[in-house]
Amino acid sequence: MSSTTPYMVNAASDVQRLQTENLVLKDQNERLQLRLDQLSNKFGHVAHTKTDLSQQLLLSEEEKLKVSQTLVEMQIENNKIKEDAEATNFELTNKIIVLENQVIEAQNERDRHIRQAKTTKERLTEMEADRKDLADEYVVLKTNYLALTNEHKKECSRNENLAIELLNLVNNKAALMRQVLILTNGDPSTMDDPNAEIARIRAIVNQNTSGKIKSDQILGSQKDREQVEERLFASQKKFDSEINRLKHEYGDDNKKYEGRMNNLMKELTDVRTLARERQQKISEINAKLITIRGDKEALEIQVNRLQHKIKDLGEDFRARLVKYVEDIAEYVDKGSGMPGQQQDKKFRDYCDGMLKDIRKSHREREDQLSQAAQTYKKRLQNTIHSYEQVLVAYRNLRQTCEARGFDRADLGPDENEMKLGETEIQSSHLKELDKTKSDLAKAKSELDTMKLRYGLFGDDKKENFGDLNTISARSDLWSALRKQLREFTLNTQQQLEQERARLLSENQVLQQQLRECQEYIDSHLIRYKQEVLRLRKMLGMSEAENAFLTDRTLKTRKK
């Protein structure tokens, strides 16, 4: 009994010690469970906050998409309104041109009528002058006729008086002769017959006093009248002959010009219809291009939204991994007993896997940003290439104009004035890209130095945790590991957040600069096209040659 008493005392003491250790372990387990619940609640709160932020970001992206869609619809509507306005303007221009042609025709008709009225007025003035001359001659002839008529009447009355006196004398002579015959009783055969003498004198008197003088004897003969008529109407005949000559000379030319004018009007209408059809086709192509651009912008917005979503998910994934590493380090640091070699190896493998996942997510983000930078660089190179082609075409056209002897003042601005500077083309974009690449390389180098300093990933530089058998060595190792993981987590998370903010700002700056560069080059392209068309017009090139040169330049650009 006395021999078993010490064993029982030792067993009781061992049981008491085990009970105390069990109580201590239970207390530590409860504390760890409480800590775990707190951490899980904290992590759940952080995850909930993260999901709320991601939902808010998604809502903001959806609102941006809706605003961009509304903007695209407004642009499409604006383009439709512009097309309708252009079509209406084109129709009104055609109507104005038709009305101008009608006005020109009316003016030509008016001028023709004015010329006819002028010639008619001149003819009327000449006829009035002829009429006045004829009236003057008629007055002179009338006065002469009246004077001659009066003289004729006087001569007739005087002849009648003389005839009466002559008849009286003849009668007296006959009476005297009869008396002589009676007194002389002479032979009647030796003397004249008084009755015959009286008959002869009477016949002469009757002939002279038979009436007025005839009009033919007074006015002259037919030949005289024809001479007077020819002299009076010679100017009218001359004018009629001149008018007939002008009609015969210019009538064919007038008909030829009218036919040519009709042909030109037909060609003009055909050209206008063709231009209207081409304008409609161009409007349709512009509408399709606008819709395609709207679809492209919508797809780009959707791709950007998905990229932002992937970025948020990657950041959430990295934050969770870092949080897991922190929790493991804190759990190991606050544990009562040190883990064994197998548990130590599991923790190391688990930490290595999580850090590899963090590195993989960073590499994916780096690839995404590098791909976006390459895309922007390619677009910028294409834009610069097209800009250089326009400069080459402008240079060739300017040299052609100078070879043909055009003045330098009429050729427009010089090529050097239209070139973009180095700061406008390359400096800003290449600087941003180089800065992004240097920052990525710096982050990668810092990550590699952390790996080498912590000694967690290299096979040759790995510390053998199983060789550490002492409790002090293990505690120092786990405290150093915890401290390094905490510093790594805080520094890495801060650097990654700064890098994310910087890359986002640089991405926005690059997009803005690329948009400004594209707008600048588009405006200069329009200016160059206008300058090329002006120079071609100065060279006297036709529209067919312009279309041929435009098609050739487009083919060379496509090649």
XYZ file of C-alpha atoms in Angstrom:
559
model
C 0.000 0.000 0.000
C 2.813 2.274 0.888
C 4.505 1.362 -2.386
C 1.486 2.345 -4.478
C 0.900 5.620 -2.654
C 3.565 7.577 -4.584
C 2.237 6.300 -7.899
C -1.258 7.395 -6.955
C 0.004 10.788 -5.904
C 1.863 11.109 -9.169
C -1.218 9.937 -11.102
C -3.412 12.431 -9.214
C -0.939 15.191 -9.910
C -0.775 14.142 -13.571
C -4.567 14.071 -13.766
C -4.751 17.476 -12.103
C -2.106 18.796 -14.459
C -3.937 17.345 -17.459
C -7.188 18.867 -16.242
C -5.581 22.249 -15.884
C -4.005 21.907 -19.312
C -7.387 20.825 -20.682
C -9.026 23.846 -19.134
C -6.333 26.068 -20.555
C -6.785 24.469 -23.962
C -10.565 24.871 -23.728
C -10.110 28.515 -22.800
C -7.734 29.021 -25.691
C -10.107 27.168 -28.012
C -13.003 29.366 -26.914
C -10.876 32.457 -27.456
C -9.820 31.223 -30.859
C -13.435 30.391 -31.696
C -14.495 33.879 -30.607
C -11.660 35.368 -32.639
C -12.669 33.245 -35.605
C -16.288 34.385 -35.304
C -15.143 37.998 -35.139
C -12.934 37.555 -38.173
C -15.697 35.773 -40.065
C -18.131 38.558 -39.199
C -15.558 41.140 -40.202
C -14.823 39.322 -43.453
C -18.553 38.959 -44.143
C -19.017 42.675 -43.570
C -16.103 43.464 -45.884
C -17.430 41.064 -48.530
C -20.897 42.593 -48.227
C -19.415 46.075 -48.543
C -17.417 44.889 -51.547
C -20.512 43.410 -53.195
C -22.391 46.651 -52.512
C -19.581 48.638 -54.107
C -19.455 46.274 -57.078
C -23.228 46.557 -57.447
C -22.961 50.336 -57.322
C -20.208 50.196 -59.924
C -22.337 47.946 -62.099
C -25.268 50.317 -61.694
C -23.056 53.254 -62.614
C -21.751 51.324 -65.623
C -25.318 50.485 -66.646
C -26.257 54.134 -66.305
C -23.226 55.058 -68.406
C -24.289 52.490 -70.996
C -27.810 53.881 -71.008
C -26.475 57.410 -71.361
C -24.125 56.316 -74.161
C -26.979 54.450 -75.861
C -29.158 57.522 -75.581
C -26.293 59.594 -76.971
C -25.880 57.187 -79.895
C -29.623 57.301 -80.571
C -29.518 61.091 -80.421
C -26.565 61.080 -82.813
C -28.445 58.772 -85.170
C -31.506 61.015 -84.944
C -29.314 64.054 -85.482
C -27.732 62.425 -88.526
C -31.177 61.566 -89.867
C -32.241 65.167 -89.361
C -29.055 66.298 -91.102
C -29.753 63.918 -93.992
C -33.332 65.179 -94.280
C -32.049 68.737 -94.157
C -29.458 67.935 -96.809
C -32.088 66.261 -99.000
C -34.429 69.216 -98.526
C -31.571 71.598 -99.210
C -30.675 69.627 -102.332
C -34.275 69.716 -103.578
C -34.554 73.412 -102.789
C -31.250 73.999 -104.559
C -32.561 72.155 -107.599
C -35.757 74.193 -107.487
C -33.719 77.370 -107.151
C -31.579 76.334 -110.109
C -34.712 75.551 -112.159
C -36.235 78.874 -111.186
C -32.972 80.634 -112.001
C -32.974 78.960 -115.405
C -36.561 80.034 -115.914
C -35.660 83.555 -114.822
C -32.692 83.534 -117.207
C -34.944 82.319 -120.016
C -37.497 84.979 -119.130
C -34.748 87.599 -119.084
C -33.518 86.399 -122.455
C -37.072 86.538 -123.776
C -37.474 89.987 -122.279
C -34.206 91.136 -123.844
C -35.309 89.705 -127.159
C -38.634 91.517 -126.901
C -36.803 94.678 -125.827
C -34.538 94.401 -128.863
C -37.563 93.810 -131.099
C -39.353 96.757 -129.491
C -36.256 98.869 -129.962
C -35.959 97.932 -133.631
C -39.707 98.488 -134.032
C -39.404 101.844 -132.322
C -36.540 102.790 -134.620
C -38.624 101.715 -137.590
C -41.541 103.726 -136.240
C -39.350 106.783 -135.836
C -38.095 106.332 -139.378
C -41.663 105.824 -140.654
C -42.745 108.896 -138.679
C -39.947 110.849 -140.276
C -40.987 109.500 -143.699
C -44.596 110.353 -142.892
C -43.598 113.894 -141.967
C -41.629 114.186 -145.194
C -44.592 112.812 -147.147
C -46.917 115.179 -145.318
C -44.659 118.118 -146.153
C -44.516 117.063 -149.789
C -48.274 116.517 -149.760
C -48.793 120.028 -148.378
C -46.508 121.450 -151.015
C -48.302 119.492 -153.738
C -51.686 120.460 -152.342
C -50.796 124.148 -152.352
C -49.420 123.860 -155.849
C -52.550 122.033 -156.933
C -54.796 124.692 -155.446
C -52.751 127.451 -157.064
C -52.870 125.655 -160.408
C -56.597 125.080 -160.027
C -57.163 128.762 -159.404
C -55.021 129.718 -162.348
C -56.840 127.163 -164.461
C -60.192 128.598 -163.483
C -58.991 132.081 -164.278
C -57.654 130.945 -167.648
C -60.916 129.131 -168.407
C -63.023 132.188 -167.590
C -60.717 134.375 -169.625
C -60.807 131.899 -172.552
C -64.575 131.828 -172.380
C -64.683 135.602 -172.442
C -62.268 135.640 -175.339
C -64.319 132.969 -177.110
C -67.481 135.009 -176.653
C -65.745 138.099 -177.938
C -64.339 136.068 -180.812
C -67.802 134.717 -181.654
C -69.145 138.217 -181.535
C -66.377 139.356 -183.809
C -67.000 136.415 -186.134
C -70.708 137.156 -186.203
C -69.993 140.798 -186.889
C -67.549 139.800 -189.588
C -70.140 137.463 -191.133
C -72.765 140.155 -191.010
C -70.359 142.594 -192.597
C -69.499 140.122 -195.300
C -73.135 139.554 -196.029
C -73.676 143.245 -196.235
C -70.676 143.548 -198.549
C -72.129 140.828 -200.773
C -75.432 142.497 -200.818
C -73.983 145.865 -201.499
C -71.510 144.731 -204.099
C -73.684 142.093 -205.668
C -70.492 140.231 -206.174
C -69.895 136.698 -207.065
C -70.266 134.508 -203.975
C -67.753 132.029 -205.326
C -64.936 134.558 -205.194
C -65.501 135.238 -201.543
C -65.224 132.938 -198.514
C -68.303 131.447 -197.043
C -69.038 133.306 -193.829
C -70.935 130.330 -192.392
C -67.903 128.023 -192.841
C -65.665 130.561 -191.176
C -68.156 130.825 -188.313
C -68.328 127.028 -187.994
C -64.535 126.779 -187.917
C -64.155 129.448 -185.230
C -67.002 127.949 -183.252
C -65.335 124.503 -183.351
C -62.103 126.020 -182.065
C -63.986 127.778 -179.270
C -65.879 124.619 -178.342
C -62.636 122.710 -178.299
C -61.002 125.244 -175.978
C -64.081 125.706 -173.778
C -65.280 122.080 -173.606
C -64.541 121.804 -169.779
C -61.727 121.563 -167.292
C -58.280 120.158 -168.085
C -57.876 116.459 -167.366
C -56.089 115.264 -164.139
C -53.525 113.353 -166.175
C -52.547 116.512 -167.936
C -52.341 118.404 -164.646
C -50.727 115.690 -162.345
C -48.357 114.293 -164.861
C -47.949 110.858 -166.399
C -47.791 107.370 -164.775
C -44.035 107.358 -165.115
C -43.771 110.493 -163.039
C -45.994 108.992 -160.370
C -43.867 105.795 -160.269
C -40.712 107.833 -159.897
C -42.236 109.768 -157.014
C -43.455 106.534 -155.348
C -40.090 104.854 -155.787
C -38.343 107.851 -154.310
C -40.757 107.959 -151.334
C -40.767 104.237 -150.437
C -37.145 103.397 -151.219
C -36.146 103.571 -147.497
C -38.923 101.144 -146.481
C -37.859 98.655 -149.094
C -34.279 99.024 -147.966
C -35.284 98.268 -144.351
C -37.368 95.284 -145.409
C -34.485 93.903 -147.423
C -32.093 94.426 -144.490
C -34.456 92.580 -142.100
C -34.844 89.710 -144.540
C -31.079 89.522 -144.929
C -30.539 89.380 -141.140
C -33.190 86.686 -140.795
C -31.620 84.666 -143.566
C -28.129 85.147 -142.101
C -28.775 84.515 -138.387
C -31.801 82.226 -138.493
C -29.727 79.030 -138.832
C -27.399 80.087 -136.027
C -30.355 80.808 -133.776
C -31.851 77.393 -134.444
C -28.474 75.735 -133.872
C -28.014 77.557 -130.555
C -31.533 76.661 -129.457
C -30.879 72.985 -130.230
C -27.587 73.120 -128.352
C -29.312 74.790 -125.412
C -31.937 72.047 -125.315
C -29.231 69.366 -125.368
C -27.371 71.104 -122.562
C -30.553 71.341 -120.505
C -31.172 67.611 -121.005
C -27.604 66.797 -120.007
C -27.945 69.068 -116.972
C -31.122 67.301 -115.842
C -29.440 63.902 -116.316
C -26.430 65.026 -114.306
C -28.665 66.379 -111.554
C -30.622 63.153 -111.341
C -27.369 61.182 -111.227
C -25.992 63.484 -108.523
C -29.208 63.107 -106.553
C -29.023 59.312 -106.765
C -25.400 59.330 -105.680
C -26.223 61.709 -102.853
C -28.950 59.350 -101.689
C -26.541 56.399 -101.854
C -23.957 58.374 -99.902
C -26.613 59.261 -97.311
C -27.578 55.600 -96.985
C -23.935 54.588 -96.628
C -23.437 57.315 -94.005
C -26.489 56.086 -92.104
C -25.173 52.503 -92.193
C -21.757 53.727 -91.107
C -23.299 55.640 -88.214
C -25.271 52.594 -87.086
C -22.154 50.412 -87.371
C -20.187 52.942 -85.369
C -22.938 52.993 -82.767
C -22.842 49.195 -82.570
C -19.060 49.301 -82.327
C -19.183 51.862 -79.533
C -21.809 49.786 -77.728
C -19.602 46.689 -78.047
C -16.589 48.635 -76.837
C -18.583 49.900 -73.879
C -19.721 46.353 -73.119
C -16.139 45.071 -73.396
C -14.945 47.844 -71.080
C -17.691 46.990 -68.635
C -16.716 43.324 -68.694
C -13.064 44.255 -68.260
C -13.939 46.417 -65.279
C -15.987 43.557 -63.880
C -13.061 41.137 -64.360
C -10.764 43.671 -62.733
C -13.098 44.018 -59.738
C -13.402 40.262 -59.418
C -9.614 39.886 -59.602
C -9.138 42.536 -56.953
C -11.728 40.842 -54.758
C -9.994 37.503 -55.302
C -6.592 38.955 -54.422
C -7.986 40.699 -51.347
C -9.531 37.426 -50.134
C -6.260 35.551 -50.672
C -4.331 38.194 -48.764
C -6.918 38.047 -46.008
C -6.582 34.283 -45.840
C -2.795 34.586 -45.519
C -3.217 37.129 -42.727
C -5.699 34.905 -40.904
C -3.384 31.906 -41.175
C -0.442 33.926 -39.876
C -2.510 35.299 -37.014
C -3.886 31.861 -36.186
C -0.427 30.353 -36.126
C 0.922 33.261 -34.103
C -1.760 33.087 -31.400
C -1.887 29.292 -31.088
C -0.877 27.738 -27.748
C 1.106 24.784 -29.044
C 3.413 24.752 -32.054
C 2.319 22.602 -34.994
C 4.165 19.552 -36.044
C 6.188 19.002 -39.169
C 3.280 17.665 -41.240
C 0.981 20.531 -40.307
C 3.822 22.982 -40.953
C 4.311 21.574 -44.446
C 0.592 21.817 -45.160
C 0.535 25.456 -44.076
C 3.548 26.224 -46.266
C 2.017 24.488 -49.282
C -1.268 26.260 -48.694
C 0.459 29.656 -48.411
C 2.517 28.907 -51.531
C -0.651 28.081 -53.476
C -2.398 31.267 -52.395
C 0.627 33.422 -53.234
C 0.876 31.732 -56.628
C -2.779 32.578 -57.218
C -2.066 36.201 -56.233
C 0.877 36.296 -58.663
C -1.270 34.735 -61.413
C -4.027 37.334 -60.950
C -1.435 40.121 -61.105
C 0.012 38.612 -64.274
C -3.454 38.440 -65.861
C -4.082 42.068 -65.002
C -0.686 42.979 -66.428
C -1.486 41.096 -69.664
C -4.833 42.858 -69.920
C -3.263 46.290 -69.532
C -0.458 45.473 -71.964
C -2.996 44.239 -74.537
C -5.012 47.458 -74.171
C -1.829 49.521 -74.554
C -0.869 47.543 -77.679
C -4.343 48.097 -79.125
C -4.114 51.856 -78.574
C -0.584 51.877 -79.995
C -1.738 50.004 -83.110
C -4.629 52.421 -83.645
C -2.271 55.343 -83.222
C 0.172 53.842 -85.744
C -2.654 53.329 -88.269
C -3.780 56.891 -87.788
C -0.252 58.226 -88.221
C 0.188 56.051 -91.336
C -2.968 57.422 -92.951
C -1.878 60.928 -91.964
C 1.501 60.388 -93.642
C -0.227 59.093 -96.810
C -2.317 62.263 -96.946
C 0.841 64.347 -96.541
C 2.533 62.435 -99.391
C -0.477 62.965 -101.691
C -0.562 66.650 -100.776
C 3.176 66.967 -101.468
C 2.865 65.297 -104.893
C -0.090 67.457 -105.877
C 1.718 70.590 -104.744
C 4.804 69.650 -106.769
C 2.614 69.039 -109.828
C 1.000 72.466 -109.418
C 4.392 74.121 -109.009
C 5.662 72.328 -112.148
C 2.703 73.709 -114.108
C 3.548 77.258 -113.095
C 0.967 78.073 -110.423
C 1.712 80.821 -107.984
C 2.818 79.738 -104.518
C 0.287 82.069 -102.922
C -2.555 80.157 -104.594
C -1.314 76.702 -103.556
C -2.361 76.971 -99.920
C -0.243 76.332 -96.810
C 3.094 74.573 -96.940
C 3.521 70.918 -96.014
C 5.646 71.745 -92.989
C 2.865 73.867 -91.522
C 0.483 70.887 -91.624
C 2.836 68.344 -90.038
C 2.168 67.225 -86.496
C 5.018 67.819 -84.096
C 6.854 65.132 -82.201
C 5.171 66.212 -78.994
C 1.741 65.901 -80.593
C 2.293 62.452 -82.118
C 4.675 60.440 -79.980
C 5.848 62.035 -76.770
C 2.708 61.911 -74.660
C 1.599 58.422 -75.709
C 5.046 56.822 -75.641
C 5.764 58.498 -72.333
C 2.588 57.059 -70.797
C 3.304 53.597 -72.229
C 6.923 53.642 -71.022
C 5.795 54.838 -67.626
C 3.248 52.008 -67.419
C 5.850 49.439 -68.463
C 8.415 50.768 -65.968
C 5.853 50.702 -63.162
C 4.916 47.110 -64.024
C 8.580 46.076 -64.128
C 9.163 47.836 -60.797
C 6.225 46.015 -59.190
C 7.486 42.705 -60.576
C 11.003 43.345 -59.258
C 9.638 44.288 -55.837
C 7.596 41.091 -55.795
C 10.687 39.041 -56.667
C 12.730 40.748 -53.942
C 9.992 40.017 -51.431
C 9.982 36.380 -52.481
C 13.737 36.164 -52.092
C 13.694 38.010 -48.784
C 10.915 35.929 -47.270
C 12.383 32.625 -48.529
C 8.973 31.040 -49.165
C 9.047 30.045 -52.830
C 12.551 28.978 -53.822
C 13.450 25.298 -53.476
C 17.147 26.044 -52.836
C 16.530 28.928 -50.460
C 13.761 27.233 -48.509
C 14.358 26.914 -44.836
C 13.860 23.442 -43.412
C 11.226 23.884 -40.769
C 11.495 20.250 -39.715
C 15.110 20.736 -38.588
C 14.018 23.332 -36.076
C 13.282 21.229 -33.022
C 13.543 23.800 -30.295
C 10.493 25.727 -29.135
C 12.332 29.083 -29.180
C 13.461 28.608 -32.791
C 9.960 27.677 -33.878
C 8.399 30.648 -32.062
C 10.924 33.029 -33.588
C 10.294 31.560 -37.022
C 6.532 31.884 -36.796
C 6.741 35.410 -35.396
C 9.075 36.419 -38.241
C 6.785 34.726 -40.753
C 3.758 36.514 -39.348
C 5.523 39.868 -39.383
C 6.757 39.396 -42.936
C 3.351 38.272 -44.180
C 1.686 41.252 -42.533
C 4.188 43.692 -44.000
C 3.934 42.012 -47.374
C 0.135 42.130 -47.281
C -0.053 45.790 -46.282
C 2.658 46.975 -48.670
C 1.456 44.872 -51.576
C -2.156 45.900 -51.144
C -1.231 49.576 -50.890
C 1.036 49.385 -53.918
C -1.555 47.507 -55.929
C -4.249 50.053 -55.070
C -1.934 52.896 -56.051
C -0.993 51.091 -59.245
C -4.650 50.451 -60.028
C -5.583 54.125 -59.534
C -2.577 55.260 -61.570
C -3.305 52.831 -64.411
C -6.953 53.866 -64.490
C -6.004 57.537 -64.680
C -3.373 56.837 -67.328
C -5.852 54.755 -69.311
C -8.348 57.609 -69.260
C -5.623 60.059 -70.261
C -4.563 57.785 -73.127
C -8.142 57.420 -74.333
C -8.686 61.181 -74.191
C -5.438 61.878 -76.033
C -6.214 59.237 -78.653
C -9.677 60.715 -79.159
C -8.239 64.217 -79.505
C -5.583 62.959 -81.919
C -8.233 61.163 -83.983
C -10.435 64.270 -84.117
C -7.442 66.419 -85.027
C -6.394 64.071 -87.831
C -9.984 63.745 -89.106
C -10.314 67.537 -89.289
C -6.971 67.762 -91.092
C -8.029 64.985 -93.476
C -11.118 67.011 -94.438
C -8.914 70.081 -94.860
C -6.433 68.160 -97.012
C -9.231 66.728 -99.166
C -10.632 70.208 -99.746
C -7.156 71.524 -100.559
C -6.530 68.614 -102.979
C -9.861 69.224 -104.731
C -9.072 72.948 -105.007
C -5.671 72.249 -106.483
C -7.146 69.725 -108.922
C -9.663 72.329 -110.019
C -6.813 74.778 -110.500
C -5.035 72.172 -112.630
C -8.141 71.924 -114.785
C -8.916 68.317 -113.975
C -12.419 67.111 -114.745
C -14.718 65.299 -112.331
C -13.978 61.950 -113.975
C -10.235 62.451 -113.406
C -10.892 63.459 -109.803
C -12.989 60.324 -109.229
C -10.289 58.160 -110.867
C -7.541 59.648 -108.683
C -9.705 59.264 -105.561
C -10.393 55.589 -106.361
C -6.686 54.977 -106.992
C -5.695 56.554 -103.676
C -8.323 54.459 -101.879
C -6.985 51.281 -103.525
C -3.412 52.146 -102.509
C -4.554 52.778 -98.960
C -6.338 49.418 -98.854
C -3.219 47.665 -100.148
